[in-house]
Amino acid sequence: KLFIATGKDEVFSLIQALNIQVTVTPVLPTTIKDDEIDIVIGALRPDLTSFMNEWRTIFSRFHLIIVKDPDLKEELKIPEGFNLDVYKKPDIDRVVGTSTSTIFSGYSCRYFGYLVSRKKYIISVDDDCYPAKDNKGILVDAVAQHITNLTTPATPFFFNTLYDPFTEGADFVRGYPFSLRSGVQCALSCGLWLNLADYDAPTQALKAEERNSRYVDAVLTVPARTLMPISGINIAFNREVIGPALLPSLRLGGEGKFRWETMEDIWSGMCVKVVCDHLGLGVKTGMPYVWRNDRGDAIASLRKEWEGVKLMEEVVPFFQSVRLSGEATTTEDCVAEVANVVKEQLGSKDPMFARAAKAMVDWVKLWKSVGYST
């Protein structure tokens, strides 16, 4: 099983040449085709010319889904030469209805792209991010690295101190149980970014001039039962496996249009991590990097985000305590169970949690009616 888990052609050839009998059918490595991938971009600004041109050498190989923020009044400017579908407010209204389309405003417009995609893998990149360069000055192919993360096993049940053991130049360290070295399926890949770090508004306000310039050539599996503040800025996931768990639900009062003012993707990230832990799936973080430009005013956003900063002190212990039942065998089941626990344990503390629980249930219904249709 250990040799099979390497996913290497030469290892399979050796097994066959030596006539080694295996107790499981070898899973041969598969080559992911470009038409199995959708790039989802939420457009919060009208002119995407520079953004698209910077990504041209990478994005031109794939189908793109661009979702225009329904609140954006200006027409989008998109350069030619891409295979893409653009969804605007009338399209969103047509697919989900006018009463539901409001959930896709602001950064949440990306979730509509997740909903209407029919591809196995989704790469999601914000429109204020550009390709990064590694320590050798080579342009980072973020899509290729995300797919590598998703198509090699994750190891959430025992931490490997030499980072991702399935990365070239690494392996399992001494003492790592052989029974766990096959790993599990990786369902979510969380990339990082250079330049503007993903600080909250208070931290960014205190460190206004600080920039992230460290390119760390590493990928890690996030341990099971460990939460993390996932950001939708630069992620990839297996839509067929955990698509319904990435969802728009928690909204702060007076939530704005800047990253510091939103909590929705952080809530979604904790939901999807709980689901992955329950279903025995893996989450990786680290490479690939993107370069993120400055946008918004941290000082101006302090008042709006402070509600979210306080909220995390309740939300994190809650998600740490959530345990799903054995009857929850699908992602949809898991999301529905989490929603019920949110309603029961948090709903009475703040109406915002009750609304979030309802939004999660509604999202599962919407995914079943729209997300699986052809």
Short mmCIF file of C-alpha atoms in Angstrom, two decimals, residues 55-337:
data_model
loop_
_atom_site.label_atom_id
_atom_site.label_comp_id
_atom_site.label_asym_id
_atom_site.label_seq_id
_atom_site.Cartn_x
_atom_site.Cartn_y
_atom_site.Cartn_z
CA TRP A 55 -2.63 35.83 -15.75
CA ARG A 56 -2.92 35.21 -19.51
CA THR A 57 -0.16 32.59 -19.85
CA ILE A 58 -1.81 30.51 -17.10
CA PHE A 59 -5.53 31.23 -17.42
CA SER A 60 -5.69 30.93 -21.21
CA ARG A 61 -5.48 27.13 -20.88
CA PHE A 62 -8.66 26.84 -18.87
CA HIS A 63 -12.33 27.73 -18.82
CA LEU A 64 -13.06 30.80 -16.69
CA ILE A 65 -16.20 31.69 -14.77
CA ILE A 66 -16.36 35.41 -14.03
CA VAL A 67 -19.13 36.49 -11.68
CA LYS A 68 -19.79 40.22 -11.56
CA ASP A 69 -20.72 41.60 -8.17
CA PRO A 70 -24.47 42.29 -8.54
CA ASP A 71 -23.96 45.66 -6.84
CA LEU A 72 -21.35 46.76 -9.40
CA LYS A 73 -23.00 49.21 -11.80
CA GLU A 74 -20.22 49.72 -14.37
CA GLU A 75 -19.76 47.40 -17.32
CA LEU A 76 -16.93 44.90 -17.10
CA LYS A 77 -13.84 45.38 -19.26
CA ILE A 78 -12.35 42.01 -20.16
CA PRO A 79 -9.62 41.53 -22.80
CA GLU A 80 -10.11 39.02 -25.60
CA GLY A 81 -8.40 35.66 -25.96
CA PHE A 82 -9.98 33.73 -23.06
CA ASN A 83 -12.49 30.90 -22.88
CA LEU A 84 -14.97 32.28 -20.39
CA ASP A 85 -18.54 32.71 -19.22
CA VAL A 86 -19.57 35.94 -17.53
CA TYR A 87 -22.48 35.97 -15.09
CA LYS A 88 -24.19 39.25 -14.20
CA LYS A 89 -27.13 40.10 -11.97
CA PRO A 90 -29.79 39.09 -14.55
CA ASP A 91 -28.07 35.71 -14.96
CA ILE A 92 -27.94 35.18 -11.21
CA ASP A 93 -31.62 36.16 -10.86
CA ARG A 94 -32.53 33.74 -13.64
CA VAL A 95 -30.69 30.79 -12.08
CA VAL A 96 -31.58 31.22 -8.39
CA GLY A 97 -34.43 33.74 -8.35
CA THR A 98 -34.44 37.37 -7.31
CA SER A 99 -35.16 36.57 -3.67
CA THR A 100 -32.04 34.40 -3.40
CA SER A 101 -29.63 36.34 -5.60
CA THR A 102 -28.90 38.89 -2.85
CA ILE A 103 -26.65 36.37 -1.08
CA PHE A 104 -24.10 36.71 -3.90
CA SER A 105 -23.21 40.37 -3.40
CA GLY A 106 -19.66 41.54 -2.70
CA TYR A 107 -17.04 38.85 -2.21
CA SER A 108 -19.83 36.29 -2.04
CA CYS A 109 -20.32 36.51 -5.80
CA ARG A 110 -17.63 33.82 -6.12
CA TYR A 111 -19.99 31.28 -4.55
CA PHE A 112 -22.30 31.60 -7.54
CA GLY A 113 -19.39 30.44 -9.69
CA TYR A 114 -18.98 27.40 -7.45
CA LEU A 115 -22.69 26.70 -7.82
CA VAL A 116 -22.91 26.80 -11.62
CA SER A 117 -19.59 25.11 -12.40
CA ARG A 118 -19.75 21.55 -13.65
CA LYS A 119 -16.04 20.79 -13.36
CA LYS A 120 -14.37 18.50 -10.86
CA TYR A 121 -11.79 21.04 -9.72
CA ILE A 122 -12.28 24.73 -8.99
CA ILE A 123 -9.52 27.29 -8.59
CA SER A 124 -10.69 30.56 -7.01
CA VAL A 125 -8.58 33.72 -7.26
CA ASP A 126 -9.55 37.27 -6.26
CA ASP A 127 -9.34 40.02 -8.85
CA ASP A 128 -6.74 41.97 -6.83
CA CYS A 129 -4.23 39.11 -7.03
CA TYR A 130 -1.53 38.58 -9.65
CA PRO A 131 0.93 35.76 -10.39
CA ALA A 132 3.82 35.62 -7.94
CA LYS A 133 7.46 34.71 -8.52
CA ASP A 134 9.38 32.15 -6.49
CA ASN A 135 12.78 32.62 -4.86
CA LYS A 136 14.47 32.05 -8.23
CA GLY A 137 12.39 34.69 -9.97
CA ILE A 138 10.32 32.09 -11.86
CA LEU A 139 6.63 32.77 -12.39
CA VAL A 140 4.49 30.56 -10.15
CA ASP A 141 1.86 28.46 -11.93
CA ALA A 142 -0.72 28.61 -9.17
CA VAL A 143 -3.15 26.32 -10.98
CA ALA A 144 -0.56 23.56 -11.43
CA GLN A 145 0.48 23.70 -7.76
CA HIS A 146 -3.11 23.64 -6.54
CA ILE A 147 -3.84 20.59 -8.68
CA THR A 148 -0.70 18.89 -7.35
CA ASN A 149 -1.94 19.52 -3.82
CA LEU A 150 -5.38 18.12 -4.61
CA THR A 151 -4.20 15.04 -6.49
CA THR A 152 -1.61 13.85 -3.97
CA PRO A 153 -2.66 12.41 -0.60
CA ALA A 154 -2.99 14.50 2.55
CA THR A 155 -1.81 13.28 5.95
CA PRO A 156 -4.07 14.84 8.62
CA PHE A 157 -3.84 12.12 11.27
CA PHE A 158 -0.12 12.29 12.09
CA PHE A 159 2.01 15.38 11.52
CA ASN A 160 5.02 15.01 9.23
CA THR A 161 7.75 17.42 10.38
CA LEU A 162 9.32 17.47 6.91
CA TYR A 163 6.23 19.16 5.41
CA ASP A 164 4.28 17.40 2.65
CA PRO A 165 5.88 13.94 2.21
CA PHE A 166 4.48 13.67 -1.31
CA THR A 167 6.44 16.71 -2.47
CA GLU A 168 9.57 16.16 -4.54
CA GLY A 169 12.60 16.01 -2.28
CA ALA A 170 10.65 15.07 0.85
CA ASP A 171 9.33 11.89 2.46
CA PHE A 172 7.99 10.59 5.73
CA VAL A 173 10.24 11.16 8.73
CA ARG A 174 11.53 8.47 11.08
CA GLY A 175 8.80 7.31 13.44
CA TYR A 176 5.91 8.08 11.12
CA PRO A 177 3.51 5.10 11.31
CA PHE A 178 3.62 3.04 8.13
CA SER A 179 -0.09 2.30 8.52
CA LEU A 180 -0.84 6.02 7.97
CA ARG A 181 1.53 6.70 5.10
CA SER A 182 -1.03 6.06 2.39
CA GLY A 183 -2.74 9.27 3.49
CA VAL A 184 -6.25 10.36 2.53
CA GLN A 185 -7.81 12.27 -0.33
CA CYS A 186 -7.02 15.99 -0.32
CA ALA A 187 -10.22 17.98 -0.85
CA LEU A 188 -9.07 21.57 -0.28
CA SER A 189 -5.88 23.46 -1.14
CA CYS A 190 -5.33 26.84 0.51
CA GLY A 191 -2.70 29.00 -1.18
CA LEU A 192 -0.91 31.99 0.32
CA TRP A 193 0.06 35.40 -0.98
CA LEU A 194 2.95 37.83 -1.05
CA ASN A 195 2.91 41.58 -0.42
CA LEU A 196 -0.28 42.28 1.56
CA ALA A 197 -0.77 39.65 4.26
CA ASP A 198 -4.27 38.59 5.30
CA TYR A 199 -4.25 40.47 8.59
CA ASP A 200 -7.39 41.66 10.30
CA ALA A 201 -8.10 45.39 10.32
CA PRO A 202 -6.62 46.08 13.80
CA THR A 203 -3.36 44.32 12.96
CA GLN A 204 -3.10 45.90 9.52
CA ALA A 205 -3.80 49.33 11.01
CA LEU A 206 -0.96 48.87 13.51
CA LYS A 207 1.41 47.51 10.84
CA ALA A 208 0.37 49.67 7.92
CA GLU A 209 3.77 49.46 6.21
CA GLU A 210 4.45 45.78 6.83
CA ARG A 211 4.49 43.52 3.77
CA ASN A 212 4.96 39.78 3.41
CA SER A 213 8.04 39.08 1.28
CA ARG A 214 8.84 35.56 2.48
CA TYR A 215 8.30 32.87 -0.12
CA VAL A 216 8.37 29.60 1.84
CA ASP A 217 8.75 26.62 -0.48
CA ALA A 218 6.50 24.29 1.49
CA VAL A 219 3.09 22.65 1.68
CA LEU A 220 1.55 21.29 4.88
CA THR A 221 -1.45 19.15 5.69
CA VAL A 222 -3.55 20.82 8.37
CA PRO A 223 -3.96 18.28 11.21
CA ALA A 224 -7.37 16.77 11.89
CA ARG A 225 -9.45 18.59 14.53
CA THR A 226 -7.46 21.76 13.92
CA LEU A 227 -9.28 24.82 12.61
CA MET A 228 -7.82 27.50 10.38
CA PRO A 229 -9.08 30.86 9.04
CA ILE A 230 -9.48 29.87 5.40
CA SER A 231 -9.59 32.78 2.99
CA GLY A 232 -11.20 32.59 -0.43
CA ILE A 233 -8.48 34.79 -1.95
CA ASN A 234 -6.48 31.87 -3.38
CA ILE A 235 -7.96 28.40 -2.94
CA ALA A 236 -8.76 25.26 -4.90
CA PHE A 237 -11.05 22.37 -4.10
CA ASN A 238 -12.56 19.19 -5.38
CA ARG A 239 -16.08 20.34 -6.17
CA GLU A 240 -17.44 16.79 -6.46
CA VAL A 241 -16.30 15.97 -2.94
CA ILE A 242 -16.85 19.11 -0.81
CA GLY A 243 -18.49 21.67 -3.09
CA PRO A 244 -21.61 22.21 -0.93
CA ALA A 245 -19.48 22.93 2.17
CA LEU A 246 -18.05 26.13 0.70
CA LEU A 247 -21.03 28.36 1.22
CA PRO A 248 -22.24 31.93 1.82
CA SER A 249 -24.03 32.11 5.15
CA LEU A 250 -22.65 34.29 7.96
CA ARG A 251 -23.01 38.02 7.33
CA LEU A 252 -21.93 40.77 9.70
CA GLY A 253 -24.17 43.74 10.22
CA GLY A 254 -23.19 46.45 7.75
CA GLU A 255 -20.65 44.18 6.06
CA GLY A 256 -18.66 46.10 3.50
CA LYS A 257 -16.81 45.54 0.25
CA PHE A 258 -13.27 45.20 1.59
CA ARG A 259 -11.54 42.06 2.78
CA TRP A 260 -11.15 43.32 6.34
CA GLU A 261 -14.89 43.83 6.66
CA THR A 262 -15.95 40.28 5.78
CA MET A 263 -16.25 37.15 7.89
CA GLU A 264 -18.14 34.96 5.46
CA ASP A 265 -15.21 33.03 4.03
CA ILE A 266 -13.74 32.47 7.50
CA TRP A 267 -17.03 30.94 8.67
CA SER A 268 -17.23 28.90 5.48
CA GLY A 269 -13.66 27.71 6.02
CA MET A 270 -14.40 26.44 9.51
CA CYS A 271 -17.50 24.66 8.22
CA VAL A 272 -15.58 22.95 5.44
CA LYS A 273 -12.78 21.92 7.83
CA VAL A 274 -15.27 20.30 10.22
CA VAL A 275 -16.80 18.47 7.24
CA CYS A 276 -13.40 17.31 5.97
CA ASP A 277 -12.42 16.03 9.41
CA HIS A 278 -15.66 14.10 9.75
CA LEU A 279 -15.46 12.54 6.28
CA GLY A 280 -11.75 11.71 6.59
CA LEU A 281 -10.60 14.18 3.95
CA GLY A 282 -7.48 16.34 3.93
CA VAL A 283 -6.76 20.07 3.70
CA LYS A 284 -3.40 21.46 2.59
CA THR A 285 -1.96 24.94 2.99
CA GLY A 286 1.16 26.71 1.73
CA MET A 287 2.10 26.94 -1.93
CA PRO A 288 0.99 28.24 -4.36
CA TYR A 289 1.53 31.92 -3.74
CA VAL A 290 -0.07 34.84 -5.51
CA TRP A 291 0.87 38.53 -5.34
CA ARG A 292 -1.88 40.55 -3.67
CA ASN A 293 -2.27 44.28 -4.17
CA ASP A 294 -3.45 46.72 -1.55
CA ARG A 295 -7.13 47.55 -1.52
CA GLY A 296 -9.25 49.31 1.08
CA ASP A 297 -8.50 51.33 4.20
CA ALA A 298 -7.82 49.32 7.35
CA ILE A 299 -8.50 52.27 9.63
CA ALA A 300 -11.86 52.95 8.01
CA SER A 301 -12.72 49.26 8.27
CA LEU A 302 -11.92 48.95 11.97
CA ARG A 303 -15.43 49.75 13.14
CA LYS A 304 -17.05 47.32 10.71
CA GLU A 305 -14.68 44.45 11.44
CA TRP A 306 -14.55 44.82 15.20
CA GLU A 307 -17.82 42.92 15.41
CA GLY A 308 -16.15 40.00 13.64
CA VAL A 309 -13.05 40.13 15.85
CA LYS A 310 -15.23 39.71 18.94
CA LEU A 311 -17.33 37.09 17.20
CA MET A 312 -14.37 34.78 16.68
CA GLU A 313 -14.00 34.30 20.44
CA GLU A 314 -17.35 32.50 20.41
CA VAL A 315 -17.20 30.90 16.98
CA VAL A 316 -13.88 29.07 17.34
CA PRO A 317 -14.75 27.18 20.58
CA PHE A 318 -18.08 26.29 19.02
CA PHE A 319 -16.55 24.71 15.91
CA GLN A 320 -13.92 22.97 18.04
CA SER A 321 -16.70 21.23 19.94
CA VAL A 322 -18.81 20.19 16.94
CA ARG A 323 -19.01 16.43 16.38
CA LEU A 324 -21.19 15.06 13.60
CA SER A 325 -23.17 11.83 13.72
CA GLY A 326 -22.41 8.62 11.86
CA GLU A 327 -25.52 9.26 9.77
CA ALA A 328 -23.82 12.23 8.12
CA THR A 329 -22.15 10.42 5.24
CA THR A 330 -22.28 13.13 2.55
CA THR A 331 -21.16 16.72 2.47
CA GLU A 332 -24.77 17.87 2.28
CA ASP A 333 -25.63 15.81 5.37
CA CYS A 334 -22.70 17.32 7.24
CA VAL A 335 -23.61 20.91 6.38
CA ALA A 336 -27.22 20.31 7.44
CA GLU A 337 -26.08 18.87 10.79
#
